[in-house]
């Protein structure tokens, strides 16, 4: 097939216009075209009065080879790449019965795809998840939001589906993907019930409720292929002999032996990080970001981004992506923007408050929210490799205190924050955070350099998205789980640089950021494990 990129059409074009544009671009007649599919559809909204759709298309004609030769050198017309997934190995049917099964610790997007691909290759993985199955986890999480009862093993961070289950369900990433692993991820999600549009829209998302049923179906496939998924089992120890992992011990004392262990534990498994650090698995501190959630009326963001086209069904709820480099050398940027969503309580340890954002597929809630965060690095939290975790805890405990010590979150109107005074009442923007908020002065919630940087960035962001500095917009604190503050270093073979057989993976290991990049990393880990297991002893 022939891939055409950057084919632009008006936002309100009809179906025939796309067909005609292909004919014109290739200079062919209708009889020459056999069929076409939309590979990607995005939009350019830089001119609100003239928003255009941008297509990438795969076209099949009666003269593909001739056309490709004609357009040699045209970077916008090339052969369509082969995006089909190809398994790198298969379990050996002659393998001894005593061969140990691979273990996958963690069942978020990374562990899910690692387990699925291992199962599809015939390796029958055992997957260990400290949290609950997704429906029980949903009950526990909503119970925390409604009744302020925190289950430290079943919450936004821990349980089937990982932290991404309670998010906007974004399925796009900026990581390089020459092997088209993202296509494998999207295809598996569609097979599990995701809308087919995620295969072609430029910024696909699913939303929380759809993710719940999808994760269950993917788990069922793993089990049908001989894999095993176990919930409410926390790994409390790893066994290492002469630099080789040999197994794990669970919280109940059970020992499971394996020389191939994927570590897909997510960015909040702080007790597991400490255990690995104590066992001398090589870990180093890495940069991460801290800040607040900001809420605006979604209608205001739609108007600022789309003008008269606000509400267009194809465009949907508007988002934004903002960054500012401050005079003090810090960078402030928007993160995990959730159109038509809610700010949610994401604590996983007692007496701490941390926020995150979530949207449903419809993105129909009244507010838009995103994290506004400041980049920090290990020079800001000197100490050992786990010093960043201690800083997170300090900030989350402080937020708990500022919120009233009952899991309400501290919040402040943007206008008051900019003027340096405590908020006394809400304005036009109603908070979406559950359990609730307490108005206060957020200047006490973060280091001074972060407060200064955010105050400098907000007026700059207002020039890019009109209304961003709305006085009644609401800041809610704190956002500290943007990524893991540690990296469990691995080598080219995807194994820990000092622990053979341990495969650090995903966000918790410092190798992903978001659902898609974590899932892609899970596939890479599964492939590395399979190739290793097929090596002779």
XYZ file of C-alpha atoms in Angstrom:
537
model
C 0.000 0.000 0.000
C 0.962 3.664 -0.314
C 1.162 5.915 2.731
C 0.176 9.554 2.211
C 0.989 11.920 5.067
C -0.041 15.502 5.826
C -3.166 15.513 3.660
C -5.132 18.544 4.889
C -8.865 19.187 4.597
C -11.309 21.645 6.183
C -12.815 20.673 9.519
C -16.307 20.415 8.009
C -15.411 18.405 4.905
C -17.722 15.634 3.688
C -16.779 11.987 3.086
C -16.340 12.457 -0.663
C -13.805 15.239 -0.109
C -11.319 12.806 1.427
C -11.656 10.423 -1.504
C -11.227 13.283 -3.980
C -8.187 14.638 -2.146
C -6.463 11.262 -2.447
C -7.138 11.125 -6.178
C -5.782 14.631 -6.620
C -2.694 13.992 -4.481
C -1.751 10.864 -6.453
C -2.998 12.201 -9.817
C -5.103 9.094 -10.456
C -8.678 8.348 -11.515
C -11.385 6.799 -9.382
C -11.056 3.495 -11.215
C -7.380 3.342 -10.183
C -8.130 3.376 -6.454
C -9.059 0.103 -4.788
C -9.476 1.212 -1.175
C -7.935 3.253 1.612
C -7.853 3.369 5.396
C -7.204 6.261 7.742
C -4.026 5.573 9.695
C -4.159 8.803 11.670
C -6.387 11.854 11.887
C -5.268 14.936 13.763
C -5.956 18.632 13.555
C -4.148 21.942 13.405
C -5.918 24.513 15.583
C -3.239 27.195 15.578
C -5.667 29.384 13.602
C -8.960 29.100 15.436
C -10.843 30.577 12.490
C -9.417 27.985 10.097
C -8.978 24.662 11.870
C -7.939 21.920 9.465
C -7.886 18.150 9.753
C -4.603 16.425 8.945
C -4.688 12.870 7.637
C -2.209 10.047 7.253
C -3.699 7.447 4.901
C -2.811 4.014 3.594
C -4.042 3.720 0.015
C -4.238 0.705 -2.270
C -4.370 1.311 -6.035
C -4.058 -0.663 -9.242
C -0.619 0.839 -9.829
C 1.152 1.040 -6.475
C 4.655 0.328 -7.768
C 4.373 2.819 -10.611
C 3.103 5.536 -8.300
C 5.828 4.937 -5.722
C 8.426 5.198 -8.478
C 6.804 8.400 -9.720
C 6.898 9.964 -6.263
C 10.419 8.853 -5.370
C 11.903 11.558 -3.185
C 8.529 12.854 -2.038
C 8.695 12.514 1.756
C 4.901 12.608 1.998
C 4.265 9.616 -0.266
C 6.040 6.390 0.652
C 5.351 2.666 0.926
C 3.161 1.832 3.909
C 5.283 0.236 6.635
C 4.602 -3.275 7.886
C 3.180 -2.632 11.356
C 2.163 -6.220 12.133
C 3.600 -7.607 15.351
C 6.023 -10.526 15.064
C 6.864 -12.673 18.063
C 10.596 -12.962 18.651
C 10.403 -16.426 20.236
C 8.110 -19.222 21.320
C 8.306 -21.494 24.325
C 10.197 -24.658 23.515
C 7.976 -27.701 23.646
C 11.005 -29.811 24.535
C 11.893 -27.696 27.565
C 12.268 -29.758 30.758
C 9.234 -29.926 33.006
C 11.330 -28.453 35.803
C 11.909 -25.209 33.901
C 10.704 -22.331 36.070
C 7.947 -20.071 34.846
C 8.683 -16.373 34.382
C 7.359 -14.001 37.026
C 5.872 -10.559 36.386
C 5.575 -8.351 39.468
C 2.903 -5.716 38.948
C -0.187 -5.688 36.739
C -0.364 -2.133 35.417
C 0.021 -1.382 31.693
C 3.632 -2.581 31.689
C 2.993 -5.832 33.556
C -0.221 -6.405 31.619
C 1.483 -6.289 28.220
C 4.546 -8.159 29.458
C 2.315 -10.914 30.802
C 0.107 -10.981 27.723
C 2.982 -11.231 25.243
C 4.735 -13.874 27.346
C 1.489 -15.860 27.429
C 1.002 -15.460 23.684
C 4.506 -16.857 23.168
C 3.634 -19.875 25.316
C 5.641 -19.115 28.474
C 2.729 -19.251 30.951
C 3.807 -16.394 33.227
C 2.865 -15.997 36.868
C 1.772 -12.417 37.494
C 1.828 -11.075 41.045
C -0.189 -7.952 41.920
C -0.162 -6.529 45.443
C -3.518 -4.820 44.949
C -7.003 -6.106 44.273
C -8.712 -7.191 41.061
C -10.002 -4.197 39.164
C -13.661 -4.243 40.264
C -12.836 -4.637 43.955
C -10.104 -2.040 43.511
C -12.654 0.363 42.029
C -14.885 -0.101 45.089
C -11.950 0.513 47.414
C -10.865 3.611 45.515
C -14.317 5.150 45.355
C -14.714 4.264 49.033
C -11.676 6.382 49.828
C -12.988 9.282 47.785
C -16.434 9.150 49.414
C -15.703 8.008 52.971
C -12.020 8.900 53.502
C -11.142 5.259 54.249
C -7.767 4.513 52.650
C -6.839 0.945 51.743
C -3.049 1.117 51.398
C -2.963 -1.972 49.156
C -5.932 -1.164 46.911
C -6.198 2.416 45.656
C -5.358 4.693 42.723
C -1.766 3.449 42.731
C -2.095 -0.280 43.489
C -4.289 -2.924 41.895
C -5.172 -4.464 38.555
C -4.624 -2.005 35.720
C -2.144 0.186 37.607
C -2.329 3.925 38.129
C -3.413 4.433 34.516
C -6.814 2.899 35.258
C -7.803 6.039 37.152
C -6.610 8.584 34.622
C -7.667 10.029 31.290
C -6.599 6.791 29.630
C -4.296 8.569 27.189
C -2.821 6.203 24.613
C -0.210 8.307 22.901
C 3.456 8.823 23.596
C 6.456 10.682 22.270
C 8.877 7.758 22.643
C 10.472 6.483 19.463
C 8.724 3.364 18.234
C 10.498 1.987 15.142
C 9.073 -1.498 15.688
C 5.475 -0.243 15.888
C 4.913 -1.723 19.341
C 2.256 0.933 19.930
C 0.194 -0.634 17.161
C 0.343 -3.962 18.977
C -0.841 -2.260 22.166
C -3.733 -0.487 20.428
C -4.761 -3.661 18.585
C -4.902 -5.590 21.864
C -6.939 -2.830 23.474
C -9.427 -2.806 20.597
C -9.717 -6.592 20.792
C -10.519 -6.146 24.498
C -13.306 -3.668 23.797
C -11.731 -0.256 23.250
C -13.344 1.889 20.528
C -11.757 1.326 17.105
C -11.137 5.049 16.735
C -8.076 4.710 18.984
C -6.369 3.125 15.961
C -6.458 6.369 13.980
C -7.157 9.476 16.078
C -3.970 11.399 16.834
C -4.581 11.577 20.591
C -6.463 8.396 21.499
C -7.907 7.958 24.967
C -10.235 5.503 26.660
C -11.264 6.759 30.085
C -11.545 4.963 33.395
C -14.747 2.938 33.087
C -13.821 1.431 29.714
C -10.371 0.538 30.992
C -11.920 -1.562 33.753
C -13.671 -4.017 31.426
C -10.748 -4.055 28.976
C -8.256 -5.044 31.656
C -10.525 -7.898 32.750
C -10.742 -9.259 29.208
C -6.974 -9.094 28.723
C -6.454 -10.887 32.030
C -8.853 -13.610 30.858
C -6.800 -14.074 27.693
C -3.613 -14.490 29.712
C -5.293 -17.138 31.843
C -6.724 -18.934 28.809
C -3.181 -19.194 27.450
C -1.928 -20.857 30.626
C -0.799 -17.779 32.542
C -1.697 -17.158 36.175
C -2.719 -13.824 37.694
C -2.702 -13.539 41.482
C -4.056 -10.558 43.407
C -3.470 -9.325 46.959
C 0.046 -10.759 46.944
C 2.870 -8.378 47.777
C 6.459 -9.318 47.072
C 8.418 -8.640 50.271
C 11.800 -10.101 49.337
C 13.876 -11.184 46.360
C 16.397 -13.996 46.458
C 19.747 -13.233 44.859
C 22.599 -15.732 44.659
C 25.933 -14.638 43.212
C 24.307 -11.822 41.266
C 21.469 -14.005 39.888
C 17.861 -13.668 41.001
C 16.431 -17.047 41.989
C 12.979 -16.201 43.281
C 10.798 -14.083 45.540
C 9.113 -14.297 48.911
C 5.544 -13.056 49.281
C 4.112 -11.249 52.293
C 2.496 -14.470 53.521
C 5.843 -16.296 53.445
C 5.330 -18.239 50.223
C 8.461 -18.618 48.094
C 8.227 -18.760 44.293
C 11.367 -19.780 42.406
C 12.253 -18.204 39.069
C 15.362 -16.922 37.316
C 13.379 -14.556 35.103
C 11.511 -11.826 36.975
C 9.987 -8.707 35.398
C 9.761 -5.813 37.831
C 6.777 -3.713 36.691
C 5.813 -2.254 40.053
C 4.822 1.316 39.119
C 6.098 4.608 40.477
C 4.581 4.376 43.965
C 5.848 1.027 45.314
C 8.062 2.781 47.826
C 8.404 -0.170 50.191
C 9.520 -2.366 47.299
C 12.080 0.222 46.208
C 13.467 0.188 49.769
C 13.627 -3.613 49.814
C 15.497 -3.699 46.488
C 17.860 -0.962 47.662
C 18.612 -2.926 50.840
C 19.261 -6.027 48.722
C 21.899 -4.025 46.803
C 20.033 -4.002 43.478
C 21.539 -0.997 41.725
C 19.274 2.050 41.975
C 20.033 5.702 41.395
C 18.091 8.906 41.983
C 16.642 10.664 38.955
C 14.784 13.924 38.210
C 11.025 14.208 38.593
C 8.500 17.049 39.015
C 6.254 18.475 41.697
C 3.423 20.990 41.669
C -0.351 21.413 41.805
C -3.482 20.516 39.842
C -5.223 23.458 38.180
C -8.919 23.499 37.225
C -10.721 25.733 34.719
C -14.185 25.535 33.175
C -13.856 23.182 30.207
C -15.959 25.586 28.162
C -13.323 28.284 28.675
C -10.549 25.995 27.432
C -12.695 24.977 24.434
C -13.287 28.629 23.544
C -9.619 29.553 23.994
C -8.409 26.705 21.795
C -11.160 26.357 19.189
C -13.038 29.664 19.091
C -16.305 29.346 17.145
C -15.545 25.651 16.586
C -15.820 24.877 20.294
C -18.096 21.882 20.768
C -17.300 20.342 17.394
C -17.768 16.575 17.688
C -14.536 15.727 15.874
C -12.461 18.102 17.981
C -14.063 17.026 21.248
C -13.038 18.611 24.534
C -9.967 20.795 24.067
C -6.655 20.105 25.722
C -3.396 22.012 25.967
C 0.311 21.411 26.440
C 2.322 24.238 27.961
C 5.919 24.811 29.047
C 7.856 27.808 30.355
C 11.537 28.172 31.209
C 11.763 30.479 34.212
C 14.228 33.157 35.183
C 15.389 31.026 38.128
C 16.435 28.248 35.770
C 13.439 26.019 36.471
C 11.037 24.624 33.909
C 7.291 24.663 34.531
C 5.008 22.570 32.347
C 1.529 21.117 32.130
C 1.291 17.388 32.691
C -1.450 14.759 32.380
C -4.049 17.208 31.079
C -7.573 15.807 31.584
C -10.255 17.522 29.478
C -13.730 17.318 30.979
C -12.401 15.419 33.973
C -11.923 15.491 37.718
C -9.103 15.888 40.200
C -8.797 12.734 42.303
C -7.210 11.653 45.570
C -4.252 9.395 44.787
C -2.704 8.663 48.190
C -1.287 5.207 48.871
C 0.160 5.796 52.359
C -1.631 6.983 55.525
C -1.775 10.671 56.452
C -0.637 11.899 53.064
C -2.434 13.833 50.330
C -1.500 13.613 46.664
C -3.573 14.523 43.601
C -3.996 13.117 40.122
C -6.373 13.721 37.221
C -9.009 11.449 35.673
C -11.495 11.581 32.784
C -14.118 9.271 31.416
C -14.284 8.467 27.712
C -16.943 11.139 27.194
C -14.808 13.880 28.805
C -18.105 15.508 29.731
C -17.432 16.862 33.237
C -17.627 20.632 33.721
C -13.946 21.257 34.490
C -10.667 20.803 32.677
C -7.679 19.973 34.860
C -3.979 19.386 34.504
C -0.908 19.261 36.675
C 1.269 22.369 36.635
C 4.619 21.080 37.794
C 8.209 22.189 38.266
C 11.155 20.017 37.311
C 13.542 19.092 40.123
C 16.640 16.896 40.181
C 18.769 15.046 42.756
C 20.680 18.221 43.634
C 17.414 19.439 45.195
C 17.162 16.386 47.465
C 20.706 15.259 48.306
C 21.168 11.900 49.967
C 21.007 8.292 48.868
C 19.091 6.928 45.883
C 15.808 7.020 47.816
C 16.032 10.684 48.888
C 13.457 11.729 46.274
C 10.941 9.352 47.835
C 11.435 10.971 51.220
C 10.878 14.398 49.656
C 7.609 13.157 48.132
C 6.501 11.913 51.532
C 7.375 15.187 53.222
C 5.358 17.184 50.697
C 2.400 14.797 50.863
C 2.377 14.886 54.695
C 2.471 18.685 54.560
C -0.478 18.696 52.137
C -2.360 16.410 54.541
C -1.791 18.921 57.341
C -2.769 21.914 55.203
C -5.950 20.100 54.146
C -7.112 19.605 57.706
C -5.647 16.147 58.429
C -8.693 14.299 57.105
C -7.627 13.607 53.469
C -9.189 16.820 52.178
C -6.736 18.573 49.871
C -5.402 22.131 50.306
C -6.627 24.458 47.558
C -6.420 28.108 46.539
C -7.919 30.367 43.894
C -5.375 31.339 41.250
C -5.974 35.048 41.826
C -5.158 34.704 45.525
C -2.147 32.509 44.776
C -0.734 35.158 42.473
C -1.267 37.837 45.135
C 0.209 35.722 47.908
C -2.849 35.641 50.125
C -4.897 32.785 51.518
C -8.221 32.040 49.801
C -11.325 32.592 51.905
C -14.032 31.546 49.458
C -14.491 29.841 46.113
C -15.264 31.676 42.905
C -16.916 30.463 39.714
C -14.882 27.246 39.500
C -16.250 24.482 41.699
C -13.668 21.940 42.878
C -14.042 18.407 41.575
C -11.637 16.823 44.086
C -13.060 14.163 46.352
C -13.169 13.741 49.358
C -13.074 17.562 49.497
C -10.867 20.642 49.676
C -9.814 23.164 52.287
C -9.033 26.693 51.130
C -5.650 27.887 52.332
C -2.357 29.400 51.149
C -0.525 26.929 48.914
C 2.730 28.856 49.191
C 3.439 26.654 52.222
C 2.956 23.423 50.253
C 6.062 23.467 48.016
C 9.623 24.814 48.169
C 9.869 28.552 47.515
C 11.600 28.099 44.159
C 8.621 26.043 42.931
C 6.117 28.652 44.069
C 8.120 31.409 42.386
C 8.373 29.430 39.162
C 4.644 28.631 39.002
C 3.747 32.267 39.692
C 5.997 33.314 36.819
C 4.602 30.666 34.471
C 0.860 31.286 34.919
C 0.769 34.699 33.153
C 2.912 33.246 30.358
C 0.510 30.333 29.950
C -2.348 32.856 29.887
C -0.869 34.370 26.721
C -0.970 30.943 25.099
C -4.370 29.845 26.440
C -6.581 32.858 27.085
C -8.171 32.616 30.493
C -5.527 30.336 31.995
C -4.814 32.963 34.674
C -8.534 33.246 35.510
C -8.707 34.512 39.087
C -11.378 31.954 39.974
C -9.438 28.991 38.544
C -8.503 26.597 41.321
C -5.172 25.127 42.360
C -5.232 21.902 44.412
C -2.186 20.363 46.059
C -0.031 18.473 45.780
C 1.046 16.668 42.611
C 4.155 14.609 43.409
C 3.715 11.293 41.560
C 4.546 12.564 38.079
C 7.131 9.791 37.746
C 9.323 7.600 39.901
C 12.114 9.548 41.615
C 14.437 6.584 41.064
C 15.839 4.557 38.180
C 16.611 0.849 38.508
C 19.345 0.732 35.925
C 19.306 -1.967 33.265
C 21.675 -2.916 30.467
C 21.138 -3.559 26.746
C 19.773 -7.029 27.609
C 17.019 -5.285 29.650
C 18.316 -6.876 32.854
C 19.441 -5.086 36.003
C 23.076 -4.064 35.592
C 24.039 -6.003 38.729
C 21.270 -8.595 39.160
C 20.988 -11.161 36.372
C 17.460 -12.281 35.605
C 15.790 -9.164 37.078
C 14.117 -7.068 34.383
C 13.297 -3.528 35.645
C 10.393 -2.206 33.573
C 7.954 0.626 33.111
C 7.393 3.755 35.165
C 8.575 2.360 38.472
C 11.966 1.508 37.043
C 12.300 4.888 35.358
C 11.774 3.703 31.783
C 8.286 4.970 30.917
C 5.819 7.765 31.544
C 2.171 7.019 30.802
C 0.055 4.084 29.690
C 1.430 3.704 26.170
C 5.140 4.007 26.935
C 4.741 1.632 29.883
C 2.894 -0.907 27.731
C 5.563 -0.656 25.022
C 8.248 -1.247 27.638
C 6.321 -4.296 28.809
C 6.488 -5.781 25.317
C 10.239 -5.131 25.143
C 10.729 -6.812 28.511
C 8.651 -9.835 27.468
C 10.763 -10.224 24.342
C 14.029 -9.996 26.291
C 12.820 -12.561 28.813
C 11.674 -14.943 26.082
C 14.984 -14.757 24.242
C 16.848 -15.396 27.481
C 14.637 -18.347 28.432
C 15.292 -19.923 25.046
C 19.053 -19.852 25.640
C 20.579 -23.190 26.689
C 21.584 -23.382 30.361
